Amino acid sequence: MRRFIYTLLILSIALSSFATSYERRLARMNDHFDHAEWNEVLQETQKMIDLKPSDVEPYSAALVAAQFLDDIATENKYLKLSQNNRVHIDSLLNHVYIRTKQLHNAQVYEKLLVNLKTNNRWLARVLNIYLLDFYNFARKTKETITIANELLHATPENLRFKKIKANALFYQGDEKEAVELYENILQKDSSDYEVLTFLGAYYATCDLMAIKEINTTYLNDTSAIDSVYIHQKQLIIDTNIARTLTLLQAAQEMQPSEHLKNQIKQLSDITSQLPTRPEKKKAGKHKVAK
């Protein structure tokens, strides 16, 4: 019994010593990281991995340090080592993002992802997903569309990738292609709130512009036939606006909001009534002086 207790005591002391040693190295590594001492970071991370190969911290720090040193070989080494030691790739990349965000240097994160993808094609899809989210957040529309296309080539029906691509297309100015893609998404999932509100807002703007154009043309047309313009307005109300209201009302039922309520009311209040023409002032007769 005494021998058993003695063994437990020795084991407890050993574990405590191990933990203390690892924590000291972690503190030193973070200090070097904060002072941009990248070679020293790499020295500490290797020792930390020897002590605790499953911890994500040394790998994330090593990847960032290697990127600052422009050392692609070391980047690849630590990525492969992390996967050999069963560090979850999502955890690793999230920690890398946090570290680069703390440094206020998003470019390091982007370049690192691009390097890792180029040299580790077996992880290309995972790295593409992180690149897609980064480019989408940074509003880099050209890069977003490129990566979205790569991902959609492998999984053409992925609605999340389609939505991000559509959003990038719209911000890039390719409205027609973006709307077509959003419509495609809606066909696959008619309950997508984001798509319903986007298309509803987009079509509402188009509808209001169409009604305004008819009113303006009518007022400027001195020989206008009222029935023709009334018919044009009613046609937009019965088709375009009716379709837009269907989208907005579906979104309102899902997540009621004052903004949607106001949009719905504005469109619902539109009638085929024509605007009142301003009366022309009659020119006064001037007497000719004798």
mmCIF file of C-alpha atoms in Angstrom:
data_model
loop_
_atom_site.group_PDB
_atom_site.id
_atom_site.type_symbol
_atom_site.label_atom_id
_atom_site.label_comp_id
_atom_site.label_asym_id
_atom_site.label_seq_id
_atom_site.Cartn_x
_atom_site.Cartn_y
_atom_site.Cartn_z
ATOM 1 C CA MET A 1 0.000 0.000 0.000
ATOM 2 C CA ARG A 2 2.823 2.353 0.915
ATOM 3 C CA ARG A 3 4.579 1.523 -2.330
ATOM 4 C CA PHE A 4 1.397 2.335 -4.270
ATOM 5 C CA ILE A 5 0.994 5.697 -2.539
ATOM 6 C CA TYR A 6 4.679 6.444 -3.107
ATOM 7 C CA THR A 7 4.302 5.654 -6.836
ATOM 8 C CA LEU A 8 1.295 7.976 -7.107
ATOM 9 C CA LEU A 9 3.207 10.722 -5.354
ATOM 10 C CA ILE A 10 6.186 10.384 -7.717
ATOM 11 C CA LEU A 11 3.846 10.364 -10.723
ATOM 12 C CA SER A 12 2.029 13.455 -9.455
ATOM 13 C CA ILE A 13 5.306 15.302 -8.985
ATOM 14 C CA ALA A 14 6.476 14.281 -12.457
ATOM 15 C CA LEU A 15 3.235 15.435 -14.082
ATOM 16 C CA SER A 16 3.358 18.716 -12.186
ATOM 17 C CA SER A 17 6.947 19.248 -13.289
ATOM 18 C CA PHE A 18 5.991 18.457 -16.909
ATOM 19 C CA ALA A 19 3.088 20.915 -16.852
ATOM 20 C CA THR A 20 5.250 23.619 -15.296
ATOM 21 C CA SER A 21 7.956 23.100 -17.934
ATOM 22 C CA TYR A 22 5.445 23.318 -20.775
ATOM 23 C CA GLU A 23 3.733 26.397 -19.363
ATOM 24 C CA ARG A 24 7.092 28.149 -18.973
ATOM 25 C CA ARG A 25 7.942 27.452 -22.609
ATOM 26 C CA LEU A 26 4.494 28.609 -23.705
ATOM 27 C CA ALA A 27 4.983 31.891 -21.819
ATOM 28 C CA ARG A 28 8.432 32.391 -23.389
ATOM 29 C CA MET A 29 7.107 31.567 -26.830
ATOM 30 C CA ASN A 30 4.258 34.083 -26.502
ATOM 31 C CA ASP A 31 6.694 36.720 -25.276
ATOM 32 C CA HIS A 32 8.916 36.176 -28.326
ATOM 33 C CA PHE A 33 5.792 36.281 -30.506
ATOM 34 C CA ASP A 34 4.652 39.596 -29.028
ATOM 35 C CA HIS A 35 8.108 41.082 -29.734
ATOM 36 C CA ALA A 36 8.235 39.708 -33.305
ATOM 37 C CA GLU A 37 11.254 37.523 -32.519
ATOM 38 C CA TRP A 38 10.317 34.919 -35.088
ATOM 39 C CA ASN A 39 13.419 32.704 -34.991
ATOM 40 C CA GLU A 40 13.120 32.449 -31.219
ATOM 41 C CA VAL A 41 9.436 31.550 -31.603
ATOM 42 C CA LEU A 42 10.378 28.617 -33.826
ATOM 43 C CA GLN A 43 13.008 27.433 -31.362
ATOM 44 C CA GLU A 44 10.478 27.328 -28.528
ATOM 45 C CA THR A 45 7.666 25.764 -30.553
ATOM 46 C CA GLN A 46 9.729 22.740 -31.492
ATOM 47 C CA LYS A 47 10.550 22.094 -27.823
ATOM 48 C CA MET A 48 6.879 22.552 -26.901
ATOM 49 C CA ILE A 49 5.785 20.028 -29.519
ATOM 50 C CA ASP A 50 8.261 17.510 -28.097
ATOM 51 C CA LEU A 51 6.575 17.927 -24.714
ATOM 52 C CA LYS A 52 2.951 18.171 -25.854
ATOM 53 C CA PRO A 53 2.492 17.198 -29.527
ATOM 54 C CA SER A 54 -1.319 17.499 -29.507
ATOM 55 C CA ASP A 55 -1.507 21.156 -28.389
ATOM 56 C CA VAL A 56 -2.482 23.597 -31.129
ATOM 57 C CA GLU A 57 -0.617 26.638 -29.726
ATOM 58 C CA PRO A 58 2.956 25.894 -30.920
ATOM 59 C CA TYR A 59 1.810 24.977 -34.436
ATOM 60 C CA SER A 60 -0.231 28.149 -34.930
ATOM 61 C CA ALA A 61 2.621 30.313 -33.630
ATOM 62 C CA ALA A 62 5.159 28.481 -35.791
ATOM 63 C CA LEU A 63 3.084 28.948 -38.956
ATOM 64 C CA VAL A 64 2.761 32.692 -38.385
ATOM 65 C CA ALA A 65 6.469 33.017 -37.534
ATOM 66 C CA ALA A 66 7.451 31.091 -40.663
ATOM 67 C CA GLN A 67 5.261 33.368 -42.790
ATOM 68 C CA PHE A 68 6.979 36.464 -41.393
ATOM 69 C CA LEU A 69 10.327 34.831 -42.179
ATOM 70 C CA ASP A 70 9.075 33.957 -45.673
ATOM 71 C CA ASP A 71 10.022 30.343 -44.947
ATOM 72 C CA ILE A 72 7.630 28.196 -46.986
ATOM 73 C CA ALA A 73 9.439 24.952 -46.145
ATOM 74 C CA THR A 74 8.901 25.548 -42.420
ATOM 75 C CA GLU A 75 5.249 26.391 -43.026
ATOM 76 C CA ASN A 76 4.738 23.059 -44.773
ATOM 77 C CA LYS A 77 6.714 21.233 -42.090
ATOM 78 C CA TYR A 78 4.529 22.474 -39.224
ATOM 79 C CA LEU A 79 1.299 21.937 -41.126
ATOM 80 C CA LYS A 80 2.180 18.301 -41.823
ATOM 81 C CA LEU A 81 3.506 17.813 -38.296
ATOM 82 C CA SER A 82 0.240 19.148 -36.841
ATOM 83 C CA GLN A 83 -1.787 16.711 -38.924
ATOM 84 C CA ASN A 84 0.517 13.798 -38.068
ATOM 85 C CA ASN A 85 -0.073 14.608 -34.403
ATOM 86 C CA ARG A 86 -3.843 14.796 -34.989
ATOM 87 C CA VAL A 87 -4.335 18.496 -34.376
ATOM 88 C CA HIS A 88 -7.704 19.376 -35.905
ATOM 89 C CA ILE A 89 -7.192 21.522 -39.004
ATOM 90 C CA ASP A 90 -10.100 23.829 -38.122
ATOM 91 C CA SER A 91 -8.657 24.465 -34.680
ATOM 92 C CA LEU A 92 -5.231 25.153 -36.186
ATOM 93 C CA LEU A 93 -6.477 27.643 -38.783
ATOM 94 C CA ASN A 94 -8.735 29.395 -36.277
ATOM 95 C CA HIS A 95 -5.784 29.877 -33.924
ATOM 96 C CA VAL A 96 -3.680 31.188 -36.809
ATOM 97 C CA TYR A 97 -6.440 33.686 -37.648
ATOM 98 C CA ILE A 98 -6.649 34.856 -34.031
ATOM 99 C CA ARG A 99 -2.882 35.367 -33.873
ATOM 100 C CA THR A 100 -2.753 37.384 -37.109
ATOM 101 C CA LYS A 101 -5.793 39.403 -36.046
ATOM 102 C CA GLN A 102 -4.033 40.332 -32.804
ATOM 103 C CA LEU A 103 -1.111 41.543 -34.917
ATOM 104 C CA HIS A 104 -3.524 43.590 -37.092
ATOM 105 C CA ASN A 105 -1.969 41.985 -40.156
ATOM 106 C CA ALA A 106 -4.602 40.204 -42.243
ATOM 107 C CA GLN A 107 -2.201 39.990 -45.189
ATOM 108 C CA VAL A 108 -0.067 37.460 -43.281
ATOM 109 C CA TYR A 109 -3.108 35.221 -42.801
ATOM 110 C CA GLU A 110 -4.042 35.465 -46.487
ATOM 111 C CA LYS A 111 -0.516 34.744 -47.755
ATOM 112 C CA LEU A 112 -0.139 31.824 -45.368
ATOM 113 C CA LEU A 113 -3.374 30.222 -46.564
ATOM 114 C CA VAL A 114 -2.361 30.697 -50.204
ATOM 115 C CA ASN A 115 1.095 29.181 -49.577
ATOM 116 C CA LEU A 116 -0.313 26.198 -47.699
ATOM 117 C CA LYS A 117 -2.894 25.565 -50.403
ATOM 118 C CA THR A 118 -0.307 25.774 -53.200
ATOM 119 C CA ASN A 119 2.042 23.309 -51.532
ATOM 120 C CA ASN A 120 -0.479 20.959 -49.904
ATOM 121 C CA ARG A 121 -3.104 20.092 -52.489
ATOM 122 C CA TRP A 122 -4.462 17.331 -50.242
ATOM 123 C CA LEU A 123 -5.875 20.098 -48.014
ATOM 124 C CA ALA A 124 -6.850 22.452 -50.833
ATOM 125 C CA ARG A 125 -10.615 22.230 -50.260
ATOM 126 C CA VAL A 126 -10.378 22.994 -46.535
ATOM 127 C CA LEU A 127 -7.968 25.870 -47.157
ATOM 128 C CA ASN A 128 -10.241 27.174 -49.928
ATOM 129 C CA ILE A 129 -13.136 27.395 -47.485
ATOM 130 C CA TYR A 130 -11.044 29.564 -45.153
ATOM 131 C CA LEU A 131 -9.857 31.665 -48.081
ATOM 132 C CA LEU A 132 -13.460 32.103 -49.235
ATOM 133 C CA ASP A 133 -14.570 33.366 -45.826
ATOM 134 C CA PHE A 134 -11.566 35.684 -45.603
ATOM 135 C CA TYR A 135 -12.055 37.187 -49.064
ATOM 136 C CA ASN A 136 -15.795 37.524 -48.516
ATOM 137 C CA PHE A 137 -15.244 39.376 -45.220
ATOM 138 C CA ALA A 138 -12.555 41.597 -46.782
ATOM 139 C CA ARG A 139 -14.852 42.372 -49.761
ATOM 140 C CA LYS A 140 -12.224 41.163 -52.234
ATOM 141 C CA THR A 141 -14.835 40.317 -54.822
ATOM 142 C CA LYS A 142 -12.575 39.058 -57.611
ATOM 143 C CA GLU A 143 -10.764 36.629 -55.300
ATOM 144 C CA THR A 144 -14.042 35.586 -53.668
ATOM 145 C CA ILE A 145 -15.567 34.625 -57.012
ATOM 146 C CA THR A 146 -12.430 32.709 -58.054
ATOM 147 C CA ILE A 147 -12.365 30.604 -54.875
ATOM 148 C CA ALA A 148 -16.158 30.117 -54.919
ATOM 149 C CA ASN A 149 -15.900 28.781 -58.465
ATOM 150 C CA GLU A 150 -13.197 26.317 -57.405
ATOM 151 C CA LEU A 151 -15.348 25.049 -54.554
ATOM 152 C CA LEU A 152 -18.511 24.899 -56.679
ATOM 153 C CA HIS A 153 -16.656 22.881 -59.292
ATOM 154 C CA ALA A 154 -16.344 20.109 -56.697
ATOM 155 C CA THR A 155 -19.731 20.683 -54.988
ATOM 156 C CA PRO A 156 -21.957 22.485 -57.529
ATOM 157 C CA GLU A 157 -25.088 22.456 -55.358
ATOM 158 C CA ASN A 158 -23.539 23.959 -52.227
ATOM 159 C CA LEU A 159 -25.908 26.834 -51.402
ATOM 160 C CA ARG A 160 -23.500 28.562 -49.010
ATOM 161 C CA PHE A 161 -20.820 28.864 -51.699
ATOM 162 C CA LYS A 162 -23.426 30.031 -54.211
ATOM 163 C CA LYS A 163 -24.691 32.691 -51.833
ATOM 164 C CA ILE A 164 -21.212 34.062 -51.169
ATOM 165 C CA LYS A 165 -20.497 34.140 -54.898
ATOM 166 C CA ALA A 166 -23.801 35.910 -55.612
ATOM 167 C CA ASN A 167 -23.035 38.495 -52.959
ATOM 168 C CA ALA A 168 -19.583 39.133 -54.479
ATOM 169 C CA LEU A 169 -21.056 39.417 -57.981
ATOM 170 C CA PHE A 170 -23.553 42.008 -56.773
ATOM 171 C CA TYR A 171 -20.901 44.147 -55.045
ATOM 172 C CA GLN A 172 -18.736 43.842 -58.161
ATOM 173 C CA GLY A 173 -21.563 45.339 -60.226
ATOM 174 C CA ASP A 174 -22.684 42.179 -62.007
ATOM 175 C CA GLU A 175 -26.260 42.582 -60.788
ATOM 176 C CA LYS A 176 -27.935 40.444 -63.446
ATOM 177 C CA GLU A 177 -25.694 37.414 -62.820
ATOM 178 C CA ALA A 178 -26.000 37.862 -59.055
ATOM 179 C CA VAL A 179 -29.819 37.964 -59.181
ATOM 180 C CA GLU A 180 -29.913 34.877 -61.412
ATOM 181 C CA LEU A 181 -27.763 33.006 -58.898
ATOM 182 C CA TYR A 182 -29.958 34.147 -55.985
ATOM 183 C CA GLU A 183 -33.020 32.957 -57.892
ATOM 184 C CA ASN A 184 -31.307 29.596 -58.378
ATOM 185 C CA ILE A 185 -30.684 29.371 -54.633
ATOM 186 C CA LEU A 186 -34.322 30.236 -53.909
ATOM 187 C CA GLN A 187 -35.466 27.400 -56.182
ATOM 188 C CA LYS A 188 -33.426 24.994 -54.057
ATOM 189 C CA ASP A 189 -34.434 26.516 -50.721
ATOM 190 C CA SER A 190 -37.525 28.730 -50.727
ATOM 191 C CA SER A 191 -37.136 29.454 -47.002
ATOM 192 C CA ASP A 192 -33.710 31.135 -47.168
ATOM 193 C CA TYR A 193 -34.322 34.368 -45.258
ATOM 194 C CA GLU A 194 -31.226 36.166 -46.568
ATOM 195 C CA VAL A 195 -32.118 35.446 -50.179
ATOM 196 C CA LEU A 196 -35.769 36.405 -49.662
ATOM 197 C CA THR A 197 -34.847 39.783 -48.163
ATOM 198 C CA PHE A 198 -32.147 40.473 -50.751
ATOM 199 C CA LEU A 199 -34.341 39.699 -53.759
ATOM 200 C CA GLY A 200 -37.303 41.433 -52.122
ATOM 201 C CA ALA A 201 -35.303 44.636 -51.579
ATOM 202 C CA TYR A 202 -33.731 44.477 -55.035
ATOM 203 C CA TYR A 203 -37.016 43.917 -56.860
ATOM 204 C CA ALA A 204 -38.770 46.536 -54.723
ATOM 205 C CA THR A 205 -36.226 49.142 -55.861
ATOM 206 C CA CYS A 206 -36.725 48.093 -59.490
ATOM 207 C CA ASP A 207 -40.526 48.224 -59.127
ATOM 208 C CA LEU A 208 -40.520 51.709 -57.616
ATOM 209 C CA MET A 209 -38.204 52.953 -60.353
ATOM 210 C CA ALA A 210 -40.504 51.466 -63.017
ATOM 211 C CA ILE A 211 -43.578 53.164 -61.518
ATOM 212 C CA LYS A 212 -41.704 56.461 -61.233
ATOM 213 C CA GLU A 213 -40.612 56.230 -64.862
ATOM 214 C CA ILE A 214 -44.199 55.697 -66.022
ATOM 215 C CA ASN A 215 -45.409 58.678 -63.988
ATOM 216 C CA THR A 216 -42.616 60.905 -65.295
ATOM 217 C CA THR A 217 -43.231 59.885 -68.914
ATOM 218 C CA TYR A 218 -46.969 60.495 -68.496
ATOM 219 C CA LEU A 219 -46.430 64.001 -67.137
ATOM 220 C CA ASN A 220 -44.079 64.865 -69.997
ATOM 221 C CA ASP A 221 -46.355 63.406 -72.683
ATOM 222 C CA THR A 222 -48.628 66.227 -73.825
ATOM 223 C CA SER A 223 -50.728 63.848 -75.923
ATOM 224 C CA ALA A 224 -50.883 61.076 -73.330
ATOM 225 C CA ILE A 225 -53.829 58.695 -73.341
ATOM 226 C CA ASP A 226 -54.630 58.001 -69.687
ATOM 227 C CA SER A 227 -55.863 54.453 -70.213
ATOM 228 C CA VAL A 228 -52.528 53.413 -71.757
ATOM 229 C CA TYR A 229 -50.512 54.576 -68.742
ATOM 230 C CA ILE A 230 -53.034 53.169 -66.266
ATOM 231 C CA HIS A 231 -52.721 49.805 -67.986
ATOM 232 C CA GLN A 232 -48.911 49.957 -67.805
ATOM 233 C CA LYS A 233 -48.978 50.683 -64.074
ATOM 234 C CA GLN A 234 -51.558 48.002 -63.370
ATOM 235 C CA LEU A 235 -49.461 45.463 -65.264
ATOM 236 C CA ILE A 236 -46.449 46.173 -63.031
ATOM 237 C CA ILE A 237 -48.669 45.984 -59.919
ATOM 238 C CA ASP A 238 -50.187 42.642 -60.958
ATOM 239 C CA THR A 239 -46.891 41.005 -61.975
ATOM 240 C CA ASN A 240 -43.662 42.564 -60.673
ATOM 241 C CA ILE A 241 -44.964 44.066 -57.441
ATOM 242 C CA ALA A 242 -47.098 41.009 -56.676
ATOM 243 C CA ARG A 243 -43.987 38.822 -57.007
ATOM 244 C CA THR A 244 -41.938 41.177 -54.816
ATOM 245 C CA LEU A 245 -44.625 41.244 -52.139
ATOM 246 C CA THR A 246 -44.647 37.425 -52.067
ATOM 247 C CA LEU A 247 -40.918 37.437 -51.252
ATOM 248 C CA LEU A 248 -41.137 40.185 -48.631
ATOM 249 C CA GLN A 249 -44.195 38.692 -46.934
ATOM 250 C CA ALA A 250 -42.509 35.285 -46.743
ATOM 251 C CA ALA A 251 -39.501 36.904 -45.073
ATOM 252 C CA GLN A 252 -41.760 38.879 -42.719
ATOM 253 C CA GLU A 253 -43.498 35.687 -41.608
ATOM 254 C CA MET A 254 -40.138 34.117 -40.810
ATOM 255 C CA GLN A 255 -38.541 37.070 -39.004
ATOM 256 C CA PRO A 256 -40.864 40.060 -38.554
ATOM 257 C CA SER A 257 -39.212 43.468 -38.717
ATOM 258 C CA GLU A 258 -40.322 47.074 -38.968
ATOM 259 C CA HIS A 259 -38.227 47.557 -42.106
ATOM 260 C CA LEU A 260 -39.936 44.704 -43.943
ATOM 261 C CA LYS A 261 -43.310 45.934 -42.734
ATOM 262 C CA ASN A 262 -42.628 49.386 -44.194
ATOM 263 C CA GLN A 263 -41.420 47.918 -47.498
ATOM 264 C CA ILE A 264 -44.565 45.812 -47.800
ATOM 265 C CA LYS A 265 -46.822 48.794 -47.003
ATOM 266 C CA GLN A 266 -45.054 51.046 -49.512
ATOM 267 C CA LEU A 267 -45.564 48.552 -52.332
ATOM 268 C CA SER A 268 -49.104 47.624 -51.273
ATOM 269 C CA ASP A 269 -50.171 51.287 -51.343
ATOM 270 C CA ILE A 270 -49.220 51.707 -55.011
ATOM 271 C CA THR A 271 -52.236 52.024 -57.313
ATOM 272 C CA SER A 272 -52.697 52.565 -61.036
ATOM 273 C CA GLN A 273 -53.802 56.130 -60.384
ATOM 274 C CA LEU A 274 -51.958 58.658 -62.526
ATOM 275 C CA PRO A 275 -50.247 61.736 -61.102
ATOM 276 C CA THR A 276 -52.076 65.060 -61.377
ATOM 277 C CA ARG A 277 -50.822 67.283 -64.151
ATOM 278 C CA PRO A 278 -49.781 70.766 -63.032
ATOM 279 C CA GLU A 279 -51.987 73.416 -64.599
ATOM 280 C CA LYS A 280 -50.229 75.615 -67.097
ATOM 281 C CA LYS A 281 -50.369 79.292 -66.273
ATOM 282 C CA LYS A 282 -52.295 81.219 -68.874
ATOM 283 C CA ALA A 283 -50.215 83.907 -70.486
ATOM 284 C CA GLY A 284 -51.648 87.380 -69.809
ATOM 285 C CA LYS A 285 -52.510 89.666 -72.691
ATOM 286 C CA HIS A 286 -50.210 92.671 -72.943
ATOM 287 C CA LYS A 287 -51.690 95.923 -74.106
ATOM 288 C CA VAL A 288 -49.750 97.667 -76.771
ATOM 289 C CA ALA A 289 -49.019 101.247 -75.827
ATOM 290 C CA LYS A 290 -50.248 103.818 -78.267
#
